[in-house]
Coordinates of C-alpha atoms in Angstrom, one line a residue:
X1 CA 110.8 57.4 81.2
X2 CA 112.9 59.9 79.2
X3 CA 112.0 63.6 79.1
X4 CA 112.7 66.0 76.1
X5 CA 115.4 68.3 76.6
X6 CA 114.5 71.8 78.2
X7 CA 115.2 74.9 76.3
X8 CA 118.0 77.3 77.4
X9 CA 115.6 80.0 78.8
X10 CA 113.7 77.5 80.9
X11 CA 116.3 74.9 81.5
X12 CA 115.4 74.9 85.3
X13 CA 112.0 73.5 85.0
X14 CA 109.6 72.0 82.5
X15 CA 106.8 74.3 81.0
X16 CA 103.2 72.7 80.3
X17 CA 102.3 74.2 76.8
X18 CA 98.7 74.2 75.7
X19 CA 97.8 72.1 73.7
X20 CA 101.0 70.7 72.5
X21 CA 102.8 69.7 75.6
X22 CA 104.9 66.5 75.3
X23 CA 103.2 63.5 76.8
X24 CA 106.2 62.5 78.9
X25 CA 106.0 66.0 80.5
X26 CA 102.5 65.5 81.5
X27 CA 103.0 62.1 83.0
X28 CA 105.6 63.7 85.3
X29 CA 103.5 66.7 85.9
X30 CA 100.6 64.3 87.1
X31 CA 103.2 62.4 89.0
X32 CA 104.1 65.6 90.8
X33 CA 100.4 66.6 91.4
X34 CA 99.9 63.3 93.2
X35 CA 103.1 63.8 95.0
X36 CA 102.0 67.1 96.3
X37 CA 98.8 65.4 97.6
X38 CA 100.8 62.5 99.2
X39 CA 103.4 64.9 100.8
X40 CA 106.2 63.5 99.0
X41 CA 106.9 66.3 96.6
X42 CA 109.8 68.9 97.3
X43 CA 110.2 72.5 96.7
X44 CA 113.2 74.6 96.0
X45 CA 112.7 78.3 97.5
X46 CA 116.4 79.2 97.0
X47 CA 116.1 79.2 93.3
X48 CA 114.2 81.7 91.1
X49 CA 111.6 81.0 90.2
X50 CA 110.7 78.5 93.0
X51 CA 109.8 75.1 91.5
X52 CA 108.0 72.0 92.9
X53 CA 109.6 68.5 92.1
X54 CA 108.1 65.3 92.2
X55 CA 110.0 62.2 93.5
X56 CA 111.9 61.6 90.2
X57 CA 113.1 65.3 90.8
X58 CA 111.3 66.7 87.8
X59 CA 110.7 70.5 88.2
X60 CA 107.6 72.4 87.6
X61 CA 106.2 75.7 88.5
X62 CA 103.5 75.5 91.1
X63 CA 101.2 77.6 89.2
X64 CA 101.4 75.4 86.2
X65 CA 100.6 72.4 88.2
X66 CA 97.6 74.2 89.9
X67 CA 96.3 75.2 86.3
X68 CA 96.7 71.5 85.2
X69 CA 94.9 70.2 88.3
X70 CA 91.9 72.5 88.1
X71 CA 91.7 71.9 84.2
X72 CA 90.7 68.3 84.9
X73 CA 88.0 69.0 87.3
X74 CA 84.4 68.9 86.1
X75 CA 82.5 72.2 86.2
X76 CA 79.1 70.3 87.1
X77 CA 79.4 68.6 90.5
X78 CA 82.6 70.4 91.1
X79 CA 84.5 68.4 93.6
X80 CA 85.2 71.4 96.2
X81 CA 86.7 69.2 99.1
X82 CA 89.2 67.6 96.7
X83 CA 90.0 70.7 95.2
X84 CA 90.7 72.3 98.7
X85 CA 92.8 69.5 99.6
X86 CA 95.2 70.0 96.9
X87 CA 95.3 73.8 97.0
X88 CA 96.1 73.6 100.5
X89 CA 98.8 71.2 100.1
X90 CA 100.3 73.1 97.5
X91 CA 100.2 76.3 99.6
X92 CA 102.0 74.7 102.4
X93 CA 104.6 73.6 100.0
X94 CA 104.9 76.6 97.7
X95 CA 103.5 79.4 99.6
X96 CA 100.3 81.3 99.1
X97 CA 102.1 84.1 96.6
X98 CA 102.7 81.0 94.0
X99 CA 99.2 80.1 93.5
X100 CA 97.1 83.2 94.3
X101 CA 97.1 84.6 90.8
X102 CA 96.1 81.4 89.2
X103 CA 93.2 81.2 91.6
X104 CA 92.1 84.5 91.2
X105 CA 92.0 84.0 87.4
X106 CA 90.1 80.6 87.6
X107 CA 87.3 82.1 89.7
X108 CA 87.3 85.2 87.4
X109 CA 86.8 82.6 84.6
X110 CA 84.6 79.8 85.8
X111 CA 82.4 82.0 88.2
X112 CA 82.4 85.6 87.1
X113 CA 82.4 85.2 83.5
X114 CA 80.0 82.3 83.4
X115 CA 77.2 83.5 85.7
X116 CA 77.5 87.3 85.4
X117 CA 77.5 90.1 82.8
X118 CA 80.7 92.1 83.5
X119 CA 80.5 95.7 82.9
X120 CA 83.0 98.6 82.5
X121 CA 84.6 100.3 85.4
X122 CA 83.3 103.7 85.4
X123 CA 86.2 105.6 87.0
X124 CA 89.9 104.8 87.8
X125 CA 89.1 104.2 91.4
X126 CA 87.0 101.2 91.3
X127 CA 89.1 98.0 91.6
X128 CA 86.8 95.6 90.1
X129 CA 84.2 96.0 87.5
X130 CA 80.4 95.9 88.1
X131 CA 79.0 92.3 87.7
X132 CA 75.3 91.3 87.4
X133 CA 73.7 88.0 87.3
X134 CA 72.9 86.8 83.6
X135 CA 69.2 87.5 83.3
X136 CA 68.9 84.0 81.6
X137 CA 70.8 82.2 84.2
X138 CA 68.9 79.2 85.9
X139 CA 69.3 78.3 89.7
X140 CA 70.2 74.5 88.4
X141 CA 73.0 76.0 86.1
X142 CA 75.0 77.4 89.2
X143 CA 77.2 74.6 90.6
X144 CA 77.0 74.5 94.5
X145 CA 80.5 73.1 94.9
X146 CA 82.2 75.8 92.6
X147 CA 80.4 78.4 94.9
X148 CA 81.9 76.9 97.8
X149 CA 85.3 76.8 96.2
X150 CA 85.0 80.4 95.2
X151 CA 84.4 81.2 99.1
X152 CA 87.4 79.1 99.9
X153 CA 89.6 81.1 97.5
X154 CA 88.0 84.5 98.9
X155 CA 88.9 83.5 102.6
X156 CA 92.4 82.4 101.6
X157 CA 93.1 85.9 100.1
X158 CA 92.4 87.4 103.8
X159 CA 94.0 84.6 105.7
X160 CA 97.1 84.1 103.8
X161 CA 97.5 87.3 101.7
X162 CA 98.7 90.6 102.4
X163 CA 96.3 93.1 103.9
X164 CA 95.3 94.7 100.6
X165 CA 94.0 91.3 99.5
X166 CA 91.0 91.6 101.5
X167 CA 89.6 93.6 98.6
X168 CA 89.7 90.3 96.4
X169 CA 87.8 88.6 99.3
X170 CA 85.0 91.2 99.3
X171 CA 84.8 91.0 95.5
X172 CA 84.5 87.2 95.3
X173 CA 82.1 87.0 98.2
X174 CA 80.1 89.9 96.5
X175 CA 79.6 87.6 93.3
X176 CA 78.7 84.6 95.5
X177 CA 76.1 86.7 97.7
X178 CA 74.2 87.5 94.4
X179 CA 73.7 83.7 93.9
X180 CA 73.8 82.1 97.2
X181 CA 73.4 84.7 100.1
X182 CA 73.1 82.0 102.5
X183 CA 76.5 80.7 101.8
X184 CA 78.1 84.3 102.7
X185 CA 75.8 84.7 105.6
X186 CA 77.1 81.3 106.9
X187 CA 80.6 82.5 106.6
X188 CA 79.8 85.5 108.5
X189 CA 78.4 83.5 111.3
X190 CA 80.8 80.9 111.5
X191 CA 83.9 81.6 109.4
X192 CA 85.3 79.1 107.2
X193 CA 84.9 76.3 109.6
X194 CA 88.6 75.7 110.2
X195 CA 89.1 77.1 113.4
X196 CA 88.5 75.0 116.6
X197 CA 84.9 75.3 118.2
X198 CA 86.6 76.8 121.5
X199 CA 88.5 79.6 119.4
X200 CA 85.5 80.3 116.9
X201 CA 83.4 81.0 120.3
X202 CA 84.2 81.0 123.9
X203 CA 82.0 82.2 126.8
X204 CA 83.0 82.1 130.5
X205 CA 81.8 84.0 133.6
X206 CA 84.3 86.8 132.6
X207 CA 83.9 87.1 128.8
X208 CA 82.0 86.3 125.6
X209 CA 84.3 86.0 122.3
X210 CA 84.4 85.0 118.7
X211 CA 86.9 84.7 116.1
X212 CA 85.9 84.7 112.3
X213 CA 88.9 83.8 109.7
X214 CA 86.8 84.6 107.0
X215 CA 86.2 88.1 107.9
X216 CA 89.3 88.5 109.9
X217 CA 87.6 89.6 113.0
X218 CA 87.7 89.0 116.6
X219 CA 85.0 90.2 119.0
X220 CA 85.4 90.2 122.9
X221 CA 83.0 91.6 125.4
X222 CA 84.4 91.8 129.3
X223 CA 82.1 91.3 131.8
X224 CA 84.1 92.8 134.5
X225 CA 87.4 94.6 134.9
X226 CA 89.2 92.0 137.2
X227 CA 93.0 90.9 136.4
X228 CA 91.2 87.2 135.9
X229 CA 89.0 88.8 133.1
X230 CA 92.0 90.4 131.3
X231 CA 93.9 87.4 131.9
X232 CA 91.2 85.2 129.9
X233 CA 91.0 87.9 127.1
X234 CA 94.8 87.9 126.7
X235 CA 95.0 84.1 126.7
X236 CA 91.9 83.9 124.1
X237 CA 93.7 86.4 121.9
X238 CA 97.1 84.5 121.9
X239 CA 95.0 81.3 121.1
X240 CA 93.6 82.8 118.0
X241 CA 96.8 84.0 116.7
X242 CA 98.3 80.7 117.2
X243 CA 95.9 79.1 114.7
X244 CA 97.6 78.8 111.4
X245 CA 94.2 79.7 109.6
X246 CA 93.8 82.9 111.1
X247 CA 94.6 86.1 109.2
X248 CA 97.7 88.3 110.2
X249 CA 95.7 91.4 109.4
X250 CA 92.3 91.5 111.6
X251 CA 90.2 93.6 113.7
X252 CA 89.7 93.6 117.4
X253 CA 86.2 94.7 118.6
X254 CA 86.4 95.0 122.4
X255 CA 83.7 96.3 124.9
X256 CA 84.4 96.5 128.5
X257 CA 82.7 98.5 131.5
X258 CA 86.1 100.2 132.5
X259 CA 86.3 103.2 129.9
X260 CA 90.4 103.6 130.2
X261 CA 92.6 104.6 127.3
X262 CA 96.3 105.0 126.9
X263 CA 97.6 108.2 128.1
X264 CA 98.9 109.0 124.5
X265 CA 97.3 112.2 123.0
X266 CA 96.0 111.5 119.4
X267 CA 95.4 107.6 119.7
X268 CA 92.0 106.4 118.2
X269 CA 89.8 105.7 121.0
X270 CA 89.0 102.3 119.8
X271 CA 88.2 99.1 121.8
X272 CA 91.6 97.7 121.2
X273 CA 93.1 100.7 122.9
X274 CA 90.5 100.4 125.8
X275 CA 91.5 96.7 126.1
X276 CA 95.3 97.2 126.7
X277 CA 95.1 100.5 128.9
X278 CA 92.9 98.4 131.3
X279 CA 94.9 95.2 131.1
X280 CA 98.2 96.8 131.7
X281 CA 97.0 98.1 135.0
X282 CA 98.0 94.6 136.3
X283 CA 101.7 93.7 136.5
X284 CA 101.1 90.1 136.6
X285 CA 99.6 90.4 133.0
X286 CA 102.4 92.1 131.6
X287 CA 104.2 88.8 130.4
X288 CA 100.8 87.8 128.8
X289 CA 100.5 91.2 127.0
X290 CA 104.2 90.9 125.8
X291 CA 103.2 87.3 124.5
X292 CA 100.2 88.6 122.7
X293 CA 102.3 91.5 121.0
X294 CA 105.0 89.2 119.8
X295 CA 102.2 87.0 118.2
X296 CA 100.7 89.9 116.5
X297 CA 103.4 92.0 115.2
X298 CA 103.9 91.2 111.5
X299 CA 105.4 93.8 109.1
X300 CA 102.9 94.9 106.4
X301 CA 100.0 93.7 108.3
X302 CA 97.2 96.1 109.9
X303 CA 94.3 96.3 112.4
X304 CA 91.4 96.5 109.9
X305 CA 89.1 98.6 111.9
X306 CA 91.2 101.6 112.2
X307 CA 91.0 104.8 110.0
X308 CA 93.6 105.1 107.4
X309 CA 95.1 108.1 109.1
X310 CA 95.6 106.0 112.1
X311 CA 96.7 102.8 110.6
X312 CA 98.6 100.4 113.1
X313 CA 100.3 97.2 112.9
X314 CA 98.7 94.4 115.1
X315 CA 100.2 94.6 118.5
X316 CA 100.7 98.1 118.5
X317 CA 98.5 99.2 121.6
X318 CA 99.9 96.2 123.5
X319 CA 103.6 97.6 122.8
X320 CA 102.7 101.3 123.6
X321 CA 101.0 100.0 126.9
X322 CA 104.1 98.1 127.9
X323 CA 106.4 100.7 126.5
X324 CA 105.0 103.5 128.9
X325 CA 105.8 101.0 131.8
X326 CA 109.6 101.6 131.8
X327 CA 113.1 100.5 130.7
X328 CA 112.3 96.9 130.8
X329 CA 110.1 96.8 127.8
X330 CA 112.4 98.9 125.6
X331 CA 113.7 95.9 123.6
X332 CA 110.0 95.1 122.7
X333 CA 109.4 98.7 121.7
X334 CA 112.5 98.6 119.7
X335 CA 111.4 95.4 117.8
X336 CA 107.9 97.0 117.1
X337 CA 109.6 100.1 115.6
X338 CA 112.0 98.0 113.5
X339 CA 109.0 96.2 111.9
X340 CA 106.9 99.3 111.3
X341 CA 106.1 100.3 107.8
X342 CA 108.0 103.7 107.5
X343 CA 105.9 104.5 104.5
X344 CA 102.3 104.1 106.0
X345 CA 102.6 103.9 109.8
X346 CA 102.9 107.1 111.8
X347 CA 101.1 106.3 115.2
X348 CA 104.4 105.6 116.9
X349 CA 105.2 109.3 116.9
X350 CA 102.4 109.9 119.3
X351 CA 103.6 107.3 121.3
X352 CA 107.4 108.5 121.2
X353 CA 106.2 111.8 122.2
X354 CA 104.4 110.6 125.3
X355 CA 107.4 108.2 126.1
X356 CA 109.8 110.9 126.1
X357 CA 107.6 113.2 128.1
X358 CA 107.3 110.5 130.7
X359 CA 110.7 109.3 130.8
X360 CA 113.0 112.2 129.5
X361 CA 116.1 111.9 127.4
X362 CA 118.1 109.2 129.3
X363 CA 120.6 106.7 127.6
X364 CA 117.8 103.9 127.1
X365 CA 115.1 106.4 126.0
X366 CA 117.6 107.7 123.4
X367 CA 118.2 104.2 122.1
X368 CA 114.3 103.9 121.5
X369 CA 114.3 107.3 119.9
X370 CA 117.1 106.3 117.5
X371 CA 114.9 103.4 116.1
X372 CA 111.7 105.6 116.3
X373 CA 113.3 108.1 114.1
X374 CA 114.3 105.4 111.6
X375 CA 110.6 103.9 111.7
X376 CA 108.9 106.9 109.6
X377 CA 109.7 109.8 107.4
X378 CA 111.1 112.4 109.7
X379 CA 109.7 112.0 113.0
X380 CA 108.7 115.5 114.2
X381 CA 109.4 116.5 117.7
X382 CA 107.0 117.3 120.7
X383 CA 107.2 120.9 121.7
X384 CA 108.5 120.0 125.1
X385 CA 111.7 118.3 123.7
X386 CA 113.9 121.4 123.6
X387 CA 113.4 122.0 127.4
X388 CA 113.6 118.2 128.3
X389 CA 117.0 117.8 126.6
X390 CA 118.4 121.2 128.1
X391 CA 120.1 119.7 131.1
X392 CA 123.6 118.3 131.6
X393 CA 122.4 114.6 132.0
X394 CA 120.3 114.7 129.1
X395 CA 123.0 116.0 126.7
X396 CA 125.7 113.8 128.1
X397 CA 123.5 110.8 127.2
X398 CA 123.0 112.0 123.8
X399 CA 126.8 112.6 123.3
X400 CA 127.4 109.0 124.6
X401 CA 124.8 107.9 121.9
X402 CA 126.5 110.1 119.4
X403 CA 130.2 108.5 120.3
X404 CA 128.9 105.0 119.7
X405 CA 126.2 105.6 117.3
X406 CA 126.8 102.4 115.1
X407 CA 125.7 100.1 118.1
X408 CA 122.2 101.5 117.7
X409 CA 122.1 100.6 114.3
X410 CA 121.3 97.2 112.4
X411 CA 124.2 95.2 111.0
X412 CA 123.2 96.2 107.4
X413 CA 122.8 99.7 108.3
X414 CA 126.4 100.1 110.0
X415 CA 128.0 99.3 106.7
X416 CA 126.8 102.5 104.9
X417 CA 128.5 105.5 105.9
X418 CA 126.0 107.7 104.3
X419 CA 123.2 106.1 106.3
X420 CA 124.7 106.5 109.6
X421 CA 124.9 110.6 108.7
X422 CA 121.3 110.3 107.6
X423 CA 120.3 108.3 110.8
X424 CA 122.0 110.5 113.0
X425 CA 120.4 113.7 111.2
X426 CA 117.1 111.9 111.7
X427 CA 117.7 111.7 115.7
X428 CA 118.5 115.4 115.9
X429 CA 115.4 116.3 113.9
X430 CA 113.3 114.3 116.2
X431 CA 114.7 116.6 119.2
X432 CA 114.8 119.8 117.7
X433 CA 113.2 119.8 114.1
X434 CA 114.1 122.0 111.5
X435 CA 116.3 124.0 113.7
X436 CA 118.7 121.0 113.9
X437 CA 119.6 121.7 110.2
X438 CA 122.5 124.0 109.2
X439 CA 124.8 122.3 111.8
X440 CA 122.2 123.2 114.6
X441 CA 123.1 127.0 114.5
X442 CA 119.8 128.1 115.7
X443 CA 119.7 125.6 118.6
X444 CA 123.4 126.5 119.7
X445 CA 122.6 130.3 119.5
X446 CA 119.7 130.0 122.1
X447 CA 121.4 127.5 124.1
X448 CA 121.9 128.1 127.8
X449 CA 125.4 129.7 128.3
X450 CA 126.5 126.9 130.8
X451 CA 125.3 124.3 128.1
X452 CA 126.4 125.7 125.1
X453 CA 129.6 123.8 124.8
X454 CA 127.7 120.7 124.9
X455 CA 125.3 121.6 122.3
X456 CA 128.3 122.6 119.9
X457 CA 129.6 119.0 120.6
X458 CA 126.4 117.4 119.6
X459 CA 126.2 119.3 116.5
X460 CA 130.0 119.1 115.5

């Protein structure tokens, strides 16, 4: 089978043009679709754009393969299970981002525009237009399989997408609920059905728990405050996060008899805070808390049930709980700080204040503070920092950090002298605030006489 030559612009893959694609190209595209289903297709993530190849090596864009596959499916008696199998196979091969937009447009065209009167957005804040079911729409005109597929696409946005994609989940499920509220009710009760039964729901003498992948929610009620209870809770949390089909942004709703919270002023007093404040009391559980934290931490993912001003990456409260236990947890804290979104996350400031108040300025705590200062836009100091740093041991530790500062930076950061200078100034700001500017003249002027020389060395 000979294929036509590709044009110079798209010589890395074949395009499927509608309606005049060369028949030979379509044959290879259909072979590629079958190879995706059979698990024999190949992908190439190293190139740009990413392509999927059939066994003959013929390359296609994943979105075009998905478009061709969906275009051949009947809208009456829509084969939802078959479509889900193909979409899952293509997602695993190419990645969610390669098929997300095409699926959104398919639901927009085949569900939203066919079954709804689409209005105009009244303001610039509404993401989606108002949609009302067509008055003349008859129940028999609505295809159940197509609505099930819409629910599948909605759940995928929550499970595989970034946190903001939950907006699309809500929009699609809002459409379905106007036509078949029972479908959405079932999702709220049981999720997508992909989670194993013992993960979806668990009940023991110590706890009752449930996980819902469709709505990215974990609910746990502790029946007692023993270490056995919290061990089971941590084991359950880890088991949920080890499921490929559970979202990376999610909410943890926890209730327990012991109303403890982490000793960090300003943290939201939510159940997830209470959970780790209670669990960390048991040293034998510290390894389990770390395991959860490492499974949970993902850049640009969030706990969904915290207010915007307290947004936090999953794993936050586990890391904070361990961080206040001492030096052995400093590497975990640093790993967390390096993953924080420096434009949106700020809870780490409250932790770092409590952390330095507890341990003071030591070599190891300053190493944490370096990464903390780089984890957000200008970390403000706590008012106690000036007095906590005003001793020979702490200033010597700070000077040691200064003399080997590059050791506290990531490899890419060390290559940029300008960045290093900014990073050092960020650390000084995190200790003295605005008085660290202008060579620290205000700090040096008010320094104790016996320490003035060390202050001068810090700001030199």
